[in-house]
Amino acid sequence: MEIWINPACSKCRSAISVLDAEGADYTVRRYLEDVPSADEIRDVLAGLGLEPWDITRTQEAAAKALGLKEWPRDADARERWIAALAEHPKLIQRPIITADDGTALVARTDEAVRDALSR
């Protein structure tokens, strides 16, 4: 199990606390320092069953500078979105847990973290 976190994020710290309390075996990835490649983002999206715009933090300054809210949200634009996430990792929603069964989820609640542990 791997969790992508930003240590400054309260939701990330909460998710780590739940994992620790449950005695989970996991790896922390500080994704702002260890930036995921476009391929890794594609893999996580497949595990999430989501599209890149579904995990994009559109209120971030970089998103506003790029004009992401106006970008198309369709198959033709998918790679453009993935490239933006790889280039600007702060735009990636957090925390993201990749579960042992290959699925992934955005673990913004304690319940979501426990769900990842049950997979």
Short mmCIF file of N, CA and C in Angstrom, two decimals, residues 30-93:
data_model
loop_
_atom_site.label_atom_id
_atom_site.label_comp_id
_atom_site.label_asym_id
_atom_site.label_seq_id
_atom_site.Cartn_x
_atom_site.Cartn_y
_atom_site.Cartn_z
N ARG A 30 5.90 11.41 -0.70
CA ARG A 30 5.70 12.86 -0.68
C ARG A 30 5.72 13.32 -2.14
N TYR A 31 4.56 13.34 -2.73
CA TYR A 31 4.46 13.50 -4.18
C TYR A 31 4.88 14.87 -4.70
N LEU A 32 5.01 15.86 -3.82
CA LEU A 32 5.52 17.15 -4.28
C LEU A 32 7.04 17.10 -4.46
N GLU A 33 7.70 16.19 -3.74
CA GLU A 33 9.15 16.01 -3.85
C GLU A 33 9.48 14.87 -4.81
N ASP A 34 8.75 13.78 -4.71
CA ASP A 34 8.92 12.60 -5.56
C ASP A 34 7.75 12.59 -6.54
N VAL A 35 7.87 13.45 -7.54
CA VAL A 35 6.76 13.74 -8.45
C VAL A 35 6.42 12.52 -9.31
N PRO A 36 5.15 12.14 -9.33
CA PRO A 36 4.75 11.00 -10.16
C PRO A 36 4.85 11.33 -11.65
N SER A 37 5.26 10.33 -12.41
CA SER A 37 5.34 10.49 -13.86
C SER A 37 3.93 10.43 -14.45
N ALA A 38 3.84 10.78 -15.71
CA ALA A 38 2.55 10.69 -16.40
C ALA A 38 2.04 9.24 -16.38
N ASP A 39 2.95 8.27 -16.54
CA ASP A 39 2.54 6.87 -16.50
C ASP A 39 2.01 6.48 -15.13
N GLU A 40 2.66 6.96 -14.07
CA GLU A 40 2.19 6.65 -12.72
C GLU A 40 0.82 7.29 -12.46
N ILE A 41 0.62 8.49 -12.98
CA ILE A 41 -0.68 9.14 -12.84
C ILE A 41 -1.74 8.34 -13.59
N ARG A 42 -1.41 7.87 -14.79
CA ARG A 42 -2.36 7.03 -15.54
C ARG A 42 -2.71 5.77 -14.75
N ASP A 43 -1.70 5.14 -14.13
CA ASP A 43 -1.95 3.93 -13.34
C ASP A 43 -2.87 4.22 -12.16
N VAL A 44 -2.62 5.32 -11.46
CA VAL A 44 -3.46 5.69 -10.32
C VAL A 44 -4.87 5.99 -10.80
N LEU A 45 -5.00 6.69 -11.89
CA LEU A 45 -6.33 6.98 -12.42
C LEU A 45 -7.09 5.70 -12.76
N ALA A 46 -6.37 4.71 -13.32
CA ALA A 46 -7.01 3.43 -13.61
C ALA A 46 -7.49 2.76 -12.33
N GLY A 47 -6.65 2.81 -11.28
CA GLY A 47 -7.04 2.24 -10.00
C GLY A 47 -8.19 2.97 -9.34
N LEU A 48 -8.23 4.26 -9.56
CA LEU A 48 -9.32 5.08 -9.01
C LEU A 48 -10.61 4.92 -9.80
N GLY A 49 -10.47 4.59 -11.09
CA GLY A 49 -11.63 4.58 -11.98
C GLY A 49 -12.11 6.00 -12.26
N LEU A 50 -11.16 6.95 -12.25
CA LEU A 50 -11.50 8.37 -12.46
C LEU A 50 -10.72 8.93 -13.62
N GLU A 51 -11.08 10.13 -14.01
CA GLU A 51 -10.37 10.88 -15.04
C GLU A 51 -9.48 11.93 -14.36
N PRO A 52 -8.49 12.45 -15.06
CA PRO A 52 -7.56 13.39 -14.42
C PRO A 52 -8.24 14.64 -13.86
N TRP A 53 -9.26 15.12 -14.53
CA TRP A 53 -9.95 16.32 -14.03
C TRP A 53 -10.70 16.03 -12.73
N ASP A 54 -10.98 14.75 -12.46
CA ASP A 54 -11.65 14.38 -11.21
C ASP A 54 -10.75 14.49 -9.99
N ILE A 55 -9.43 14.45 -10.20
CA ILE A 55 -8.49 14.53 -9.08
C ILE A 55 -7.66 15.80 -9.13
N THR A 56 -8.13 16.78 -9.87
CA THR A 56 -7.40 18.04 -10.01
C THR A 56 -7.94 19.09 -9.06
N ARG A 57 -7.03 19.72 -8.35
CA ARG A 57 -7.38 20.79 -7.42
C ARG A 57 -7.46 22.09 -8.24
N THR A 58 -8.65 22.41 -8.70
CA THR A 58 -8.82 23.52 -9.63
C THR A 58 -8.76 24.90 -8.98
N GLN A 59 -8.72 24.94 -7.65
CA GLN A 59 -8.64 26.24 -6.97
C GLN A 59 -7.19 26.68 -6.72
N GLU A 60 -6.23 25.80 -7.00
CA GLU A 60 -4.82 26.15 -6.81
C GLU A 60 -4.41 27.25 -7.79
N ALA A 61 -3.43 28.04 -7.39
CA ALA A 61 -2.94 29.14 -8.23
C ALA A 61 -2.48 28.64 -9.60
N ALA A 62 -1.78 27.51 -9.63
CA ALA A 62 -1.31 26.97 -10.91
C ALA A 62 -2.48 26.60 -11.82
N ALA A 63 -3.55 26.08 -11.24
CA ALA A 63 -4.73 25.72 -12.04
C ALA A 63 -5.35 26.97 -12.64
N LYS A 64 -5.43 28.01 -11.84
CA LYS A 64 -5.99 29.27 -12.35
C LYS A 64 -5.10 29.86 -13.43
N ALA A 65 -3.77 29.79 -13.23
CA ALA A 65 -2.83 30.33 -14.23
C ALA A 65 -2.94 29.56 -15.55
N LEU A 66 -3.18 28.26 -15.47
CA LEU A 66 -3.32 27.43 -16.67
C LEU A 66 -4.70 27.54 -17.30
N GLY A 67 -5.66 28.08 -16.55
CA GLY A 67 -7.03 28.17 -17.05
C GLY A 67 -7.73 26.82 -17.11
N LEU A 68 -7.41 25.94 -16.15
CA LEU A 68 -7.94 24.57 -16.18
C LEU A 68 -9.46 24.49 -16.18
N LYS A 69 -10.10 25.42 -15.53
CA LYS A 69 -11.58 25.35 -15.49
C LYS A 69 -12.19 25.41 -16.88
N GLU A 70 -11.47 26.00 -17.83
CA GLU A 70 -11.98 26.13 -19.19
C GLU A 70 -11.53 24.97 -20.09
N TRP A 71 -10.64 24.13 -19.62
CA TRP A 71 -10.16 23.02 -20.46
C TRP A 71 -11.29 22.02 -20.69
N PRO A 72 -11.34 21.44 -21.89
CA PRO A 72 -12.34 20.39 -22.14
C PRO A 72 -12.09 19.19 -21.23
N ARG A 73 -13.16 18.51 -20.90
CA ARG A 73 -13.08 17.31 -20.08
C ARG A 73 -13.58 16.15 -20.91
N ASP A 74 -12.72 15.74 -21.83
CA ASP A 74 -13.09 14.64 -22.73
C ASP A 74 -11.85 13.85 -23.09
N ALA A 75 -12.05 12.77 -23.82
CA ALA A 75 -10.95 11.86 -24.17
C ALA A 75 -9.83 12.57 -24.92
N ASP A 76 -10.18 13.52 -25.77
CA ASP A 76 -9.15 14.23 -26.54
C ASP A 76 -8.25 15.08 -25.64
N ALA A 77 -8.75 15.56 -24.52
CA ALA A 77 -8.00 16.43 -23.62
C ALA A 77 -7.32 15.67 -22.48
N ARG A 78 -7.60 14.38 -22.36
CA ARG A 78 -7.12 13.59 -21.22
C ARG A 78 -5.61 13.70 -21.02
N GLU A 79 -4.85 13.51 -22.08
CA GLU A 79 -3.38 13.54 -21.96
C GLU A 79 -2.88 14.93 -21.57
N ARG A 80 -3.56 15.96 -22.02
CA ARG A 80 -3.19 17.33 -21.63
C ARG A 80 -3.35 17.51 -20.12
N TRP A 81 -4.43 16.99 -19.56
CA TRP A 81 -4.68 17.06 -18.12
C TRP A 81 -3.60 16.28 -17.36
N ILE A 82 -3.28 15.07 -17.83
CA ILE A 82 -2.27 14.25 -17.17
C ILE A 82 -0.92 14.95 -17.20
N ALA A 83 -0.57 15.54 -18.32
CA ALA A 83 0.69 16.28 -18.41
C ALA A 83 0.72 17.44 -17.42
N ALA A 84 -0.40 18.13 -17.26
CA ALA A 84 -0.46 19.24 -16.30
C ALA A 84 -0.26 18.74 -14.87
N LEU A 85 -0.86 17.60 -14.53
CA LEU A 85 -0.69 17.04 -13.19
C LEU A 85 0.76 16.62 -12.94
N ALA A 86 1.39 16.05 -13.96
CA ALA A 86 2.79 15.63 -13.83
C ALA A 86 3.72 16.84 -13.70
N GLU A 87 3.40 17.90 -14.40
CA GLU A 87 4.22 19.11 -14.36
C GLU A 87 3.96 19.95 -13.11
N HIS A 88 2.75 19.90 -12.60
CA HIS A 88 2.34 20.69 -11.44
C HIS A 88 1.70 19.76 -10.41
N PRO A 89 2.50 18.96 -9.70
CA PRO A 89 1.93 17.96 -8.79
C PRO A 89 1.07 18.54 -7.68
N LYS A 90 1.23 19.81 -7.37
CA LYS A 90 0.39 20.41 -6.34
C LYS A 90 -1.09 20.38 -6.74
N LEU A 91 -1.36 20.18 -8.02
CA LEU A 91 -2.73 20.12 -8.51
C LEU A 91 -3.41 18.79 -8.20
N ILE A 92 -2.63 17.77 -7.79
CA ILE A 92 -3.20 16.45 -7.53
C ILE A 92 -3.91 16.44 -6.18
N GLN A 93 -5.15 15.99 -6.22
CA GLN A 93 -5.92 15.84 -4.98
C GLN A 93 -5.20 14.88 -4.04
#
